[in-house]
Amino acid sequence: MTRSLFKGNFWSADILSTIGYDNIIQHLNNGRKNCKEFEDFLKERAAIEERYGKDLLNLSRKKPCGQSEINTLKRALEVFKQQVDNVAQCHIQLAQSLREEARKMEEFREKQKLQRKKAKKNYEQKCRDKDEAEQAVSRSANLVNPKQQEKLFVKLATSKTAVEDSDKAYMLHIGTLDKVREEWQSEHIKACEAFEAQECERINFFRNALWLHVNQLSQQCVTSDEMYEQVRKSLEMCSIQRDIEYFVNQRKTGQIPPAPIMYENFYSSQKNAVPAGKATGPNLARRGPLPIPKSSPDDPNYSLVDDYSLLYQ
């Protein structure tokens, strides 16, 4: 990779123009803005990860699955709760890592800010020196020009020394300007090299920060999946039959159901009483005759018709 990208491409034919320098500074400012935005993103992401981890931790500690007496399923629930806690802790640790990366990005920005100020200060001082030298040359040129020198030679021979001194001063200012121009060019090259190195450092740092960030997120997914795999393994060990048998053995109340309830006729039991000492049971086929209701002439509820009684409704 060539190292003359900046110093060889940001010149201008106009010695008073600073367009190349301005373009570089604008680009560096945009880079600084990108770093600041990514730093803010890391801080916000850290807050989200920490809040999610704490919420998940609080949720798992509320024991949403309840207390179970079932053997293998209970163990699976305990593993599930523990791994959810672990996932929550991982998110909280990720939040701390993101805050650390945000701090590093902030320190990097401040470091580049100081470097940029130093390079800018040197560059601007050389520009001011150049401007002052140009003004001095301009003043000398306006004061003593070739026509004025010629007139002085013709009219005033005695002013030869003064003209020569003026001419020497003019040439001296020209030499000073060129020297300043050379120094300015040299400083411009140094500034371009410093800014290019700073830009390379920023791109490399920013690229590595992004790479690290996505690696952290990827590792978080891998770690969470490993923890969830422990839950899946515990669920594979869950046996429906064993849990049913475990519950039956722990909570069973007996194996003999209640005896059948037999029907007994009240009248039959009185009429067909058996002697003491003999067992008897209900006999549905030997039902005795029902009692015949009796009526008297004074009973208003009955009326006799040929031995048939009719109940008035």
GROMACS .gro file of C-alpha atoms in nm:
model
  313
    1MET     CA    1   0.000   0.000   0.000
    2THR     CA    2   0.145   0.338  -0.105
    3ARG     CA    3   0.190   0.595   0.171
    4SER     CA    4   0.147   0.901  -0.055
    5LEU     CA    5  -0.231   0.898  -0.084
    6PHE     CA    6  -0.285   1.211   0.122
    7LYS     CA    7   0.035   1.409   0.068
    8GLY     CA    8   0.027   1.356  -0.307
    9ASN     CA    9  -0.336   1.440  -0.378
   10PHE     CA   10  -0.442   1.742  -0.173
   11TRP     CA   11  -0.250   2.028  -0.332
   12SER     CA   12  -0.372   2.338  -0.514
   13ALA     CA   13  -0.202   2.553  -0.777
   14ASP     CA   14  -0.317   2.860  -0.586
   15ILE     CA   15  -0.071   2.917  -0.306
   16LEU     CA   16  -0.343   3.090  -0.103
   17SER     CA   17  -0.589   2.800  -0.132
   18THR     CA   18  -0.649   2.561   0.158
   19ILE     CA   19  -0.905   2.341  -0.017
   20GLY     CA   20  -0.695   2.026   0.017
   21TYR     CA   21  -0.646   2.078   0.387
   22ASP     CA   22  -1.015   2.161   0.431
   23ASN     CA   23  -1.120   1.839   0.259
   24ILE     CA   24  -0.896   1.631   0.484
   25ILE     CA   25  -1.025   1.800   0.799
   26GLN     CA   26  -1.385   1.751   0.690
   27HIS     CA   27  -1.319   1.380   0.631
   28LEU     CA   28  -1.155   1.342   0.971
   29ASN     CA   29  -1.448   1.519   1.136
   30ASN     CA   30  -1.688   1.277   0.968
   31GLY     CA   31  -1.479   0.988   1.095
   32ARG     CA   32  -1.485   1.132   1.446
   33LYS     CA   33  -1.864   1.162   1.420
   34ASN     CA   34  -1.891   0.797   1.317
   35CYS     CA   35  -1.682   0.693   1.616
   36LYS     CA   36  -1.901   0.899   1.848
   37GLU     CA   37  -2.219   0.744   1.705
   38PHE     CA   38  -2.080   0.393   1.749
   39GLU     CA   39  -1.973   0.480   2.103
   40ASP     CA   40  -2.329   0.594   2.180
   41PHE     CA   41  -2.462   0.276   2.020
   42LEU     CA   42  -2.243   0.062   2.245
   43LYS     CA   43  -2.363   0.248   2.554
   44GLU     CA   44  -2.729   0.209   2.457
   45ARG     CA   45  -2.681  -0.157   2.368
   46ALA     CA   46  -2.511  -0.214   2.703
   47ALA     CA   47  -2.809  -0.059   2.883
   48ILE     CA   48  -3.048  -0.284   2.688
   49GLU     CA   49  -2.844  -0.598   2.758
   50GLU     CA   50  -2.819  -0.516   3.129
   51ARG     CA   51  -3.191  -0.442   3.157
   52TYR     CA   52  -3.278  -0.763   2.970
   53GLY     CA   53  -3.044  -0.968   3.190
   54LYS     CA   54  -3.188  -0.826   3.511
   55ASP     CA   55  -3.547  -0.870   3.393
   56LEU     CA   56  -3.475  -1.230   3.294
   57LEU     CA   57  -3.307  -1.292   3.628
   58ASN     CA   58  -3.600  -1.151   3.822
   59LEU     CA   59  -3.845  -1.348   3.611
   60SER     CA   60  -3.666  -1.679   3.667
   61ARG     CA   61  -3.648  -1.619   4.043
   62LYS     CA   62  -4.024  -1.584   4.060
   63LYS     CA   63  -4.036  -1.961   3.992
   64PRO     CA   64  -4.305  -1.946   3.724
   65CYS     CA   65  -4.320  -2.326   3.698
   66GLY     CA   66  -4.406  -2.372   4.066
   67GLN     CA   67  -4.288  -2.643   4.300
   68SER     CA   68  -4.343  -2.990   4.165
   69GLU     CA   69  -4.317  -3.319   4.348
   70ILE     CA   70  -4.264  -3.512   4.027
   71ASN     CA   71  -3.919  -3.667   4.016
   72THR     CA   72  -3.759  -3.633   3.670
   73LEU     CA   73  -3.968  -3.338   3.558
   74LYS     CA   74  -3.878  -3.152   3.876
   75ARG     CA   75  -3.509  -3.200   3.799
   76ALA     CA   76  -3.567  -3.070   3.445
   77LEU     CA   77  -3.741  -2.762   3.584
   78GLU     CA   78  -3.453  -2.698   3.820
   79VAL     CA   79  -3.204  -2.724   3.532
   80PHE     CA   80  -3.422  -2.488   3.327
   81LYS     CA   81  -3.430  -2.229   3.604
   82GLN     CA   82  -3.054  -2.252   3.659
   83GLN     CA   83  -2.972  -2.215   3.290
   84VAL     CA   84  -3.207  -1.919   3.253
   85ASP     CA   85  -3.021  -1.758   3.542
   86ASN     CA   86  -2.693  -1.828   3.363
   87VAL     CA   87  -2.820  -1.672   3.041
   88ALA     CA   88  -2.930  -1.366   3.236
   89GLN     CA   89  -2.585  -1.335   3.394
   90CYS     CA   90  -2.424  -1.363   3.048
   91HIS     CA   91  -2.631  -1.071   2.924
   92ILE     CA   92  -2.527  -0.864   3.225
   93GLN     CA   93  -2.160  -0.951   3.163
   94LEU     CA   94  -2.204  -0.861   2.795
   95ALA     CA   95  -2.337  -0.522   2.902
   96GLN     CA   96  -2.021  -0.466   3.107
   97SER     CA   97  -1.804  -0.563   2.808
   98LEU     CA   98  -1.992  -0.324   2.582
   99ARG     CA   99  -1.943  -0.039   2.828
  100GLU     CA  100  -1.570  -0.117   2.833
  101GLU     CA  101  -1.556  -0.103   2.453
  102ALA     CA  102  -1.745   0.227   2.459
  103ARG     CA  103  -1.488   0.363   2.705
  104LYS     CA  104  -1.202   0.256   2.476
  105MET     CA  105  -1.373   0.422   2.180
  106GLU     CA  106  -1.409   0.744   2.380
  107GLU     CA  107  -1.041   0.737   2.478
  108PHE     CA  108  -0.945   0.675   2.116
  109ARG     CA  109  -1.150   0.974   2.001
  110GLU     CA  110  -0.989   1.200   2.259
  111LYS     CA  111  -0.644   1.079   2.159
  112GLN     CA  112  -0.709   1.155   1.792
  113LYS     CA  113  -0.862   1.489   1.886
  114LEU     CA  114  -0.538   1.596   2.058
  115GLN     CA  115  -0.325   1.472   1.768
  116ARG     CA  116  -0.546   1.656   1.520
  117LYS     CA  117  -0.527   1.980   1.722
  118LYS     CA  118  -0.146   1.962   1.733
  119ALA     CA  119  -0.115   1.903   1.357
  120LYS     CA  120  -0.374   2.172   1.285
  121LYS     CA  121  -0.197   2.425   1.508
  122ASN     CA  122   0.139   2.373   1.334
  123TYR     CA  123  -0.022   2.388   0.992
  124GLU     CA  124  -0.216   2.707   1.063
  125GLN     CA  125   0.094   2.876   1.207
  126LYS     CA  126   0.284   2.804   0.886
  127CYS     CA  127  -0.007   2.942   0.689
  128ARG     CA  128   0.005   3.265   0.891
  129ASP     CA  129   0.383   3.288   0.840
  130LYS     CA  130   0.328   3.245   0.467
  131ASP     CA  131   0.062   3.516   0.459
  132GLU     CA  132   0.285   3.761   0.648
  133ALA     CA  133   0.575   3.696   0.412
  134GLU     CA  134   0.353   3.754   0.110
  135GLN     CA  135   0.229   4.081   0.254
  136ALA     CA  136   0.587   4.195   0.314
  137VAL     CA  137   0.679   4.113  -0.046
  138SER     CA  138   0.373   4.297  -0.169
  139ARG     CA  139   0.461   4.605   0.031
  140SER     CA  140   0.819   4.599  -0.100
  141ALA     CA  141   0.702   4.554  -0.457
  142ASN     CA  142   0.466   4.848  -0.430
  143LEU     CA  143   0.731   5.064  -0.270
  144VAL     CA  144   1.013   4.997  -0.516
  145ASN     CA  145   0.938   4.872  -0.866
  146PRO     CA  146   1.161   4.862  -1.175
  147LYS     CA  147   1.017   5.187  -1.319
  148GLN     CA  148   1.072   5.373  -0.999
  149GLN     CA  149   1.423   5.235  -0.985
  150GLU     CA  150   1.490   5.356  -1.340
  151LYS     CA  151   1.370   5.706  -1.259
  152LEU     CA  152   1.580   5.709  -0.952
  153PHE     CA  153   1.889   5.614  -1.156
  154VAL     CA  154   1.824   5.892  -1.409
  155LYS     CA  155   1.724   6.173  -1.180
  156LEU     CA  156   1.917   6.096  -0.871
  157ALA     CA  157   2.247   5.931  -0.915
  158THR     CA  158   2.304   5.973  -0.551
  159SER     CA  159   2.006   5.746  -0.476
  160LYS     CA  160   2.177   5.448  -0.628
  161THR     CA  161   2.272   5.314  -0.294
  162ALA     CA  162   1.915   5.350  -0.166
  163VAL     CA  163   1.776   5.178  -0.474
  164GLU     CA  164   2.021   4.895  -0.439
  165ASP     CA  165   1.926   4.859  -0.076
  166SER     CA  166   1.560   4.857  -0.168
  167ASP     CA  167   1.620   4.605  -0.438
  168LYS     CA  168   1.816   4.389  -0.199
  169ALA     CA  169   1.531   4.415   0.052
  170TYR     CA  170   1.285   4.319  -0.216
  171MET     CA  171   1.493   4.019  -0.317
  172LEU     CA  172   1.533   3.930   0.049
  173HIS     CA  173   1.157   3.929   0.100
  174ILE     CA  174   1.116   3.714  -0.210
  175GLY     CA  175   1.370   3.471  -0.071
  176THR     CA  176   1.194   3.476   0.264
  177LEU     CA  177   0.860   3.405   0.096
  178ASP     CA  178   1.002   3.114  -0.095
  179LYS     CA  179   1.159   2.979   0.219
  180VAL     CA  180   0.829   3.008   0.399
  181ARG     CA  181   0.658   2.845   0.101
  182GLU     CA  182   0.899   2.554   0.122
  183GLU     CA  183   0.842   2.526   0.495
  184TRP     CA  184   0.466   2.543   0.441
  185GLN     CA  185   0.483   2.269   0.180
  186SER     CA  186   0.694   2.058   0.411
  187GLU     CA  187   0.445   2.117   0.692
  188HIS     CA  188   0.158   2.036   0.459
  189ILE     CA  189   0.323   1.706   0.375
  190LYS     CA  190   0.377   1.631   0.744
  191ALA     CA  191   0.015   1.719   0.819
  192CYS     CA  192  -0.107   1.496   0.536
  193GLU     CA  193   0.109   1.210   0.661
  194ALA     CA  194  -0.015   1.261   1.018
  195PHE     CA  195  -0.378   1.280   0.907
  196GLU     CA  196  -0.340   0.973   0.685
  197ALA     CA  197  -0.182   0.776   0.970
  198GLN     CA  198  -0.462   0.894   1.196
  199GLU     CA  199  -0.723   0.785   0.942
  200CYS     CA  200  -0.561   0.444   0.904
  201GLU     CA  201  -0.558   0.409   1.281
  202ARG     CA  202  -0.924   0.510   1.302
  203ILE     CA  203  -1.033   0.267   1.029
  204ASN     CA  204  -0.836  -0.015   1.190
  205PHE     CA  205  -0.966   0.063   1.539
  206PHE     CA  206  -1.325   0.104   1.419
  207ARG     CA  207  -1.308  -0.218   1.215
  208ASN     CA  208  -1.170  -0.413   1.510
  209ALA     CA  209  -1.431  -0.265   1.743
  210LEU     CA  210  -1.713  -0.371   1.511
  211TRP     CA  211  -1.557  -0.714   1.468
  212LEU     CA  212  -1.527  -0.757   1.842
  213HIS     CA  213  -1.885  -0.642   1.894
  214VAL     CA  214  -2.036  -0.895   1.654
  215ASN     CA  215  -1.810  -1.164   1.804
  216GLN     CA  216  -1.946  -1.080   2.147
  217LEU     CA  217  -2.303  -1.108   2.020
  218SER     CA  218  -2.223  -1.434   1.842
  219GLN     CA  219  -2.056  -1.576   2.153
  220GLN     CA  220  -2.359  -1.472   2.355
  221CYS     CA  221  -2.580  -1.676   2.121
  222VAL     CA  222  -2.344  -1.976   2.140
  223THR     CA  223  -2.325  -1.958   2.519
  224SER     CA  224  -2.701  -1.924   2.552
  225ASP     CA  225  -2.754  -2.221   2.321
  226GLU     CA  226  -2.512  -2.431   2.525
  227MET     CA  227  -2.708  -2.348   2.838
  228TYR     CA  228  -3.037  -2.424   2.668
  229GLU     CA  229  -2.887  -2.754   2.551
  230GLN     CA  230  -2.846  -2.851   2.915
  231VAL     CA  231  -3.218  -2.797   2.957
  232ARG     CA  232  -3.292  -3.011   2.651
  233LYS     CA  233  -3.071  -3.288   2.786
  234SER     CA  234  -3.249  -3.278   3.120
  235LEU     CA  235  -3.583  -3.297   2.940
  236GLU     CA  236  -3.461  -3.602   2.748
  237MET     CA  237  -3.417  -3.773   3.083
  238CYS     CA  238  -3.775  -3.694   3.179
  239SER     CA  239  -3.984  -4.017   3.197
  240ILE     CA  240  -4.361  -3.995   3.200
  241GLN     CA  241  -4.404  -4.347   3.335
  242ARG     CA  242  -4.149  -4.301   3.612
  243ASP     CA  243  -4.301  -3.969   3.717
  244ILE     CA  244  -4.649  -4.124   3.728
  245GLU     CA  245  -4.519  -4.416   3.936
  246TYR     CA  246  -4.328  -4.175   4.162
  247PHE     CA  247  -4.642  -3.971   4.226
  248VAL     CA  248  -4.851  -4.285   4.290
  249ASN     CA  249  -4.600  -4.423   4.536
  250GLN     CA  250  -4.571  -4.091   4.719
  251ARG     CA  251  -4.941  -4.005   4.736
  252LYS     CA  252  -5.140  -4.328   4.708
  253THR     CA  253  -5.427  -4.372   4.957
  254GLY     CA  254  -5.529  -4.737   4.911
  255GLN     CA  255  -5.611  -5.009   4.658
  256ILE     CA  256  -5.956  -5.127   4.786
  257PRO     CA  257  -6.252  -4.928   4.651
  258PRO     CA  258  -6.577  -4.882   4.849
  259ALA     CA  259  -6.823  -5.184   4.864
  260PRO     CA  260  -7.137  -5.172   4.644
  261ILE     CA  261  -7.441  -5.014   4.804
  262MET     CA  262  -7.729  -5.277   4.814
  263TYR     CA  263  -8.099  -5.199   4.785
  264GLU     CA  264  -8.319  -5.299   5.077
  265ASN     CA  265  -8.704  -5.275   5.079
  266PHE     CA  266  -8.832  -5.138   5.401
  267TYR     CA  267  -9.153  -5.341   5.406
  268SER     CA  268  -8.991  -5.661   5.288
  269SER     CA  269  -8.735  -5.648   5.566
  270GLN     CA  270  -9.014  -5.622   5.827
  271LYS     CA  271  -9.235  -5.900   5.686
  272ASN     CA  272  -8.963  -6.147   5.610
  273ALA     CA  273  -8.754  -6.111   5.917
  274VAL     CA  274  -8.527  -6.412   5.962
  275PRO     CA  275  -8.429  -6.577   6.285
  276ALA     CA  276  -8.122  -6.452   6.453
  277GLY     CA  277  -7.797  -6.621   6.349
  278LYS     CA  278  -7.893  -6.662   5.982
  279ALA     CA  279  -7.745  -6.432   5.727
  280THR     CA  280  -7.980  -6.275   5.485
  281GLY     CA  281  -7.952  -6.036   5.200
  282PRO     CA  282  -8.191  -5.834   4.991
  283ASN     CA  283  -8.425  -6.032   4.768
  284LEU     CA  284  -8.569  -5.810   4.503
  285ALA     CA  285  -8.793  -6.087   4.363
  286ARG     CA  286  -8.987  -6.138   4.692
  287ARG     CA  287  -9.149  -5.800   4.728
  288GLY     CA  288  -9.451  -5.803   4.960
  289PRO     CA  289  -9.799  -5.658   4.877
  290LEU     CA  290  -9.845  -5.288   4.920
  291PRO     CA  291 -10.082  -5.173   5.197
  292ILE     CA  292 -10.441  -5.093   5.095
  293PRO     CA  293 -10.549  -4.747   5.201
  294LYS     CA  294 -10.857  -4.732   5.419
  295SER     CA  295 -11.123  -4.467   5.412
  296SER     CA  296 -11.410  -4.382   5.637
  297PRO     CA  297 -11.739  -4.203   5.566
  298ASP     CA  298 -11.597  -3.903   5.739
  299ASP     CA  299 -11.284  -3.890   5.514
  300PRO     CA  300 -11.345  -3.619   5.249
  301ASN     CA  301 -11.050  -3.733   5.036
  302TYR     CA  302 -11.200  -4.060   4.924
  303SER     CA  303 -11.529  -4.173   4.757
  304LEU     CA  304 -11.621  -4.544   4.729
  305VAL     CA  305 -11.760  -4.685   4.402
  306ASP     CA  306 -11.797  -5.061   4.393
  307ASP     CA  307 -11.498  -5.130   4.613
  308TYR     CA  308 -11.287  -4.884   4.399
  309SER     CA  309 -11.151  -4.582   4.564
  310LEU     CA  310 -11.091  -4.260   4.373
  311LEU     CA  311 -10.872  -3.983   4.508
  312TYR     CA  312 -11.006  -3.642   4.431
  313GLN     CA  313 -10.750  -3.403   4.279
   0.00000   0.00000   0.00000
